[in-house]
Each structure stands twice: as structure tokens, then as C-alpha cells.
PDB file of C-alpha atoms in Angstrom:
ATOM      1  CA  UNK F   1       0.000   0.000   0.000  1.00 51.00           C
ATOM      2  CA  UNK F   2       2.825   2.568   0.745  1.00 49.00           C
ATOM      3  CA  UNK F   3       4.375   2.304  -3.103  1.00 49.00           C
ATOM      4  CA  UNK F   4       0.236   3.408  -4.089  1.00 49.00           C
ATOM      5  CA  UNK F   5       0.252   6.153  -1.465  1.00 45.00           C
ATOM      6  CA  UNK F   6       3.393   7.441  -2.815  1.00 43.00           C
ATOM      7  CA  UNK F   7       2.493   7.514  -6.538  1.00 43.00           C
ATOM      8  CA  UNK F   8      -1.166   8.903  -5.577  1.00 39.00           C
ATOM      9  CA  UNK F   9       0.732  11.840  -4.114  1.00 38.00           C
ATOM     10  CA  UNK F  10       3.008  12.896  -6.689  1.00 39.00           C
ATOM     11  CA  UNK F  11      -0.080  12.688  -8.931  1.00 38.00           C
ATOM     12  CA  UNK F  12      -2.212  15.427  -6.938  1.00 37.00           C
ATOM     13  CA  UNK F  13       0.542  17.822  -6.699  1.00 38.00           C
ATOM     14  CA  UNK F  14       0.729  17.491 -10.460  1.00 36.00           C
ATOM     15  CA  UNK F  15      -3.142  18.003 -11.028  1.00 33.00           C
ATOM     16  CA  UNK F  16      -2.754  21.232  -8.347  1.00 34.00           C
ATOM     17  CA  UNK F  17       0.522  22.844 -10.023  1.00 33.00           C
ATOM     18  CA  UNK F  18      -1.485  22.541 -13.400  1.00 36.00           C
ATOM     19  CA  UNK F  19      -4.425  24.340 -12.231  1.00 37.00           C
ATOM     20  CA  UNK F  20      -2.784  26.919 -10.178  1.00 37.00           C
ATOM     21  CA  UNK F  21       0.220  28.026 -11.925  1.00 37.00           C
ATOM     22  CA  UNK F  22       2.120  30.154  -8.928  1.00 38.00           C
ATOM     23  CA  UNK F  23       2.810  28.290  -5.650  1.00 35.00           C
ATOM     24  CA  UNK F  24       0.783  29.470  -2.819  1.00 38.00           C
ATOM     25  CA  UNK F  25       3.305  31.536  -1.481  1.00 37.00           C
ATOM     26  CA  UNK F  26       3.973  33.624  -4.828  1.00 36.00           C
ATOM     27  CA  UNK F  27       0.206  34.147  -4.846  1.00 37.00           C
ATOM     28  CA  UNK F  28       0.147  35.142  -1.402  1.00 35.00           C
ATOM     29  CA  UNK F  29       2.809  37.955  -1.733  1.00 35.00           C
ATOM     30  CA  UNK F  30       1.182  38.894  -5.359  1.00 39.00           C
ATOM     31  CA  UNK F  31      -2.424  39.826  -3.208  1.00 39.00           C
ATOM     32  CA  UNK F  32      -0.197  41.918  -0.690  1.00 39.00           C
ATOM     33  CA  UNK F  33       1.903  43.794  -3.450  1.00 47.00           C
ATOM     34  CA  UNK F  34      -0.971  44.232  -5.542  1.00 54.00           C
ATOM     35  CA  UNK F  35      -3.373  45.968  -3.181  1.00 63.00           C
ATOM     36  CA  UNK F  36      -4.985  48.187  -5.142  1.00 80.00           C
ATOM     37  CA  UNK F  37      -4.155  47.142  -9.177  1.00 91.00           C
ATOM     38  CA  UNK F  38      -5.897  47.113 -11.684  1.00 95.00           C
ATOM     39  CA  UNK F  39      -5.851  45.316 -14.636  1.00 97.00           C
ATOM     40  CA  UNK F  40      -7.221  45.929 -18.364  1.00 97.00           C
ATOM     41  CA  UNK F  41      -7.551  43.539 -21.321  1.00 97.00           C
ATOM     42  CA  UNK F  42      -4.999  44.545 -24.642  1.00 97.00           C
ATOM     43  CA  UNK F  43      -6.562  43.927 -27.441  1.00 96.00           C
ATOM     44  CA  UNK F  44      -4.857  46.217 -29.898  1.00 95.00           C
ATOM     45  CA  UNK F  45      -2.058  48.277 -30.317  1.00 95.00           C
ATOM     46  CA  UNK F  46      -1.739  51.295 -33.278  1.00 96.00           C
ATOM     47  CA  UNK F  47       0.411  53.950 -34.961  1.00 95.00           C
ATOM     48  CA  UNK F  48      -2.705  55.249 -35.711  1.00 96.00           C
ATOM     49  CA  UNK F  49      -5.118  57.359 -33.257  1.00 96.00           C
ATOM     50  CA  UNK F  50      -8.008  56.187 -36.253  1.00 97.00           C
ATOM     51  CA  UNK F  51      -7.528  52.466 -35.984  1.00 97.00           C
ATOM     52  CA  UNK F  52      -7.751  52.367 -32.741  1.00 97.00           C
ATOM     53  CA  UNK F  53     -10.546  54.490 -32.348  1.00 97.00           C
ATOM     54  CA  UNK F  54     -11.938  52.277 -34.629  1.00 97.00           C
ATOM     55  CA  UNK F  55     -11.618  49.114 -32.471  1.00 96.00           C
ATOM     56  CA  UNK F  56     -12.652  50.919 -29.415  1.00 97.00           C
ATOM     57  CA  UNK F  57     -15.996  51.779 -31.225  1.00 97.00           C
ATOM     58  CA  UNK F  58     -16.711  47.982 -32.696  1.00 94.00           C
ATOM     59  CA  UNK F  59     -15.936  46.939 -28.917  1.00 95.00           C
ATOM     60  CA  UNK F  60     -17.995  49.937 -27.359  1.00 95.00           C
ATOM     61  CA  UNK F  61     -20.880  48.717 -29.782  1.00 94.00           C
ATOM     62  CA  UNK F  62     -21.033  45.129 -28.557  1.00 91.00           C
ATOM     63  CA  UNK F  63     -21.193  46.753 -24.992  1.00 92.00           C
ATOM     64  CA  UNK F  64     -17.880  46.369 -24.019  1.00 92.00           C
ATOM     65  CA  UNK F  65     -16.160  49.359 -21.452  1.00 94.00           C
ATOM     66  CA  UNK F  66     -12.900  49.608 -23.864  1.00 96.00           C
ATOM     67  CA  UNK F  67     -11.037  52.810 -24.414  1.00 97.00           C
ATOM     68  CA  UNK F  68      -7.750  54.191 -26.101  1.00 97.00           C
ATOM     69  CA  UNK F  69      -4.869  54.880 -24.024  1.00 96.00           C
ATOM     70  CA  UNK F  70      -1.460  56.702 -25.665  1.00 95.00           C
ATOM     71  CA  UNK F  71       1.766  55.439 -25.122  1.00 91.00           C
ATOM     72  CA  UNK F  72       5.083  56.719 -25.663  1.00 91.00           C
ATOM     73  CA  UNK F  73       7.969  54.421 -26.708  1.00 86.00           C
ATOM     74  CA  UNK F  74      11.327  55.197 -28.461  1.00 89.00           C
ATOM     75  CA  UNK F  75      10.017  58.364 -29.281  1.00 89.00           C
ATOM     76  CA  UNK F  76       7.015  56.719 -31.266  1.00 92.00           C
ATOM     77  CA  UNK F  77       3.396  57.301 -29.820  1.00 94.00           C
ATOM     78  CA  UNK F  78       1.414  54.092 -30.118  1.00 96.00           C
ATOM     79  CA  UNK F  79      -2.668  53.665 -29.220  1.00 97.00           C
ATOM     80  CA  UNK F  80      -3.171  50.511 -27.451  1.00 96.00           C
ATOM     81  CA  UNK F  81      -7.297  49.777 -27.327  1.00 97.00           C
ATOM     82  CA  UNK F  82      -7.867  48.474 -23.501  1.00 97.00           C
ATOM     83  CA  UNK F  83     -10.874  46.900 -22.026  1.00 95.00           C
ATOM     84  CA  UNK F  84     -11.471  47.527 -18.282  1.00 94.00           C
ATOM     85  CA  UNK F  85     -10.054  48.204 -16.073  1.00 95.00           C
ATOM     86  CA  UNK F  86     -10.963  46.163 -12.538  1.00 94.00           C
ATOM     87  CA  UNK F  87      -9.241  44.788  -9.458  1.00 94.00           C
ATOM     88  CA  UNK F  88      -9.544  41.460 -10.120  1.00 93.00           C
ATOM     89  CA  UNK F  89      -7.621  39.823 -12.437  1.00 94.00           C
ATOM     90  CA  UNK F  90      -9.029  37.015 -12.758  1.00 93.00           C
ATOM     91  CA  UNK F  91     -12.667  38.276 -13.856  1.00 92.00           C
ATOM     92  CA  UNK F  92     -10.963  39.262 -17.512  1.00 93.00           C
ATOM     93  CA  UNK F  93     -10.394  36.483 -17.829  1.00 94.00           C
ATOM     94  CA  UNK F  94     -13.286  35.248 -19.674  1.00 92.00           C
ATOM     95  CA  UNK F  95     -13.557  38.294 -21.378  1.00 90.00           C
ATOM     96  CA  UNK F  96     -10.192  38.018 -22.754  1.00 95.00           C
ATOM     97  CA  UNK F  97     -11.651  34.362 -24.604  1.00 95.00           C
ATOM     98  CA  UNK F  98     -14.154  35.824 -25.549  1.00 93.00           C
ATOM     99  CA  UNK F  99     -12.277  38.660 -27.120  1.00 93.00           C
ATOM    100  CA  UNK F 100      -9.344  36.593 -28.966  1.00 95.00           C
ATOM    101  CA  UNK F 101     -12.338  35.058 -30.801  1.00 94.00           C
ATOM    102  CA  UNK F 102     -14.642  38.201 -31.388  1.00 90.00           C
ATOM    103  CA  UNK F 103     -11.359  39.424 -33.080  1.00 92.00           C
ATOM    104  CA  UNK F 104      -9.471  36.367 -34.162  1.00 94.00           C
ATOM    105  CA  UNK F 105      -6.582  37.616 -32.174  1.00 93.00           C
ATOM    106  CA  UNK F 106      -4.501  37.424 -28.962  1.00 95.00           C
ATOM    107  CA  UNK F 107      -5.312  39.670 -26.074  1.00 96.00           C
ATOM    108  CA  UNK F 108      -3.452  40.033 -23.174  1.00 96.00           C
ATOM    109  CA  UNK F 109      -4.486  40.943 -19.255  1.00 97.00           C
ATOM    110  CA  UNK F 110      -1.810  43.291 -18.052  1.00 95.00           C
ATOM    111  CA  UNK F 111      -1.349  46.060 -14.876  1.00 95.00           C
ATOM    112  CA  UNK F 112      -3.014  49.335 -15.796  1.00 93.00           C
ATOM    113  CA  UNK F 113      -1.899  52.614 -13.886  1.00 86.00           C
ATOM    114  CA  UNK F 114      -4.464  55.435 -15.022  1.00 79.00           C
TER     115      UNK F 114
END
């Protein structure tokens, strides 16, 4: 019986470090750092003000909260189209599925600072 014990275990910590990525401890310290964040869904980024404003509208029409925010990089202002924001993280996230396929495109769930 101790052999099946021992394989049962190794096979539970596997199935819980799938499904929660970050040990317990990382998330733990994450919650205390992050008192406060908020985070926004990327769906696009342009050179141009129009394109994104364009994006921003198709989302706005299917009665999503997205908005354009500027960015400078290198000298080069880019318009990324954001959806959000909210404090927790992981309520985008079905959003952001539902987004990649409303667009046929990757989005990405990152730290907003207004």
C-alpha cells in the first residue's frame, strides 16, 4: 500500500501545479503587493489614433467598457485599445476568450496605472 500512497501523491501535486500556476506563497505575496491594481484587457495596439478608435468603437458597440490609451515608446506614440479596467484579475479572464475570438486575435491581461 505505501508504493500506491506514494504515486497517488506525486499525482495530486501534479493536477494542483497545473491548475494553479504560482505556488501558494507567490500568490500570497502577489495579493499583498498588488493591493490596489488594476488590470485591463490589450486587445490592440496602433500607430494610428483612427484604428484604434476604430476598435474601441466595434468593442464599445457590442457593450464592451474599452477605451484608447497613448503610449510613448522610443520616441514613437502608439494607441493601445484596452478593455477595463478592474481589481480582479481574474474576472478578464473570460472576457479576454471571448475577445481573442470576437477578433481572431490574442489579447493580453496586463497592470493598468491610469
Amino acid at each position: 500500500p505505501a508504493p500506491d500512497n506514494t504515486a497517488t501523491k506525486p499525482k495530486l501535486v501534479e493536477s494542483k501545479s497545473q491548475a494553479v500556476p504560482k505556488s501558494p506563497d507567490v500568490v500570497k505575496n502577489a495579493s499583498v503587493d498588488n493591493a490596489g491594481q488594476q488590470w485591463v484587457i490589450q486587445v490592440g495596439s496602433f500607430s494610428s489614433k483612427e484604428n484604434a478608435g476604430a476598435l474601441r468603437d466595434r468593442l464599445k458597440s457590442d457593450n464592451y467598457k474599452a477605451f484608447v490609451d497613448a503610449e510613448s515608446s522610443n520616441g514613437k506614440l502608439s494607441y493601445r485599445v484596452l478593455i477595463g479596467p478592474n481589481a480582479d484579475r481574474t474576472k478578464l479572464e473570460p472576457f479576454k476568450v471571448k475577445i481573442e475570438k470576437l477578433l481572431n486575435a490574442p489579447a493580453l491581461i496586463k497592470a493598468y496605472e491610469p
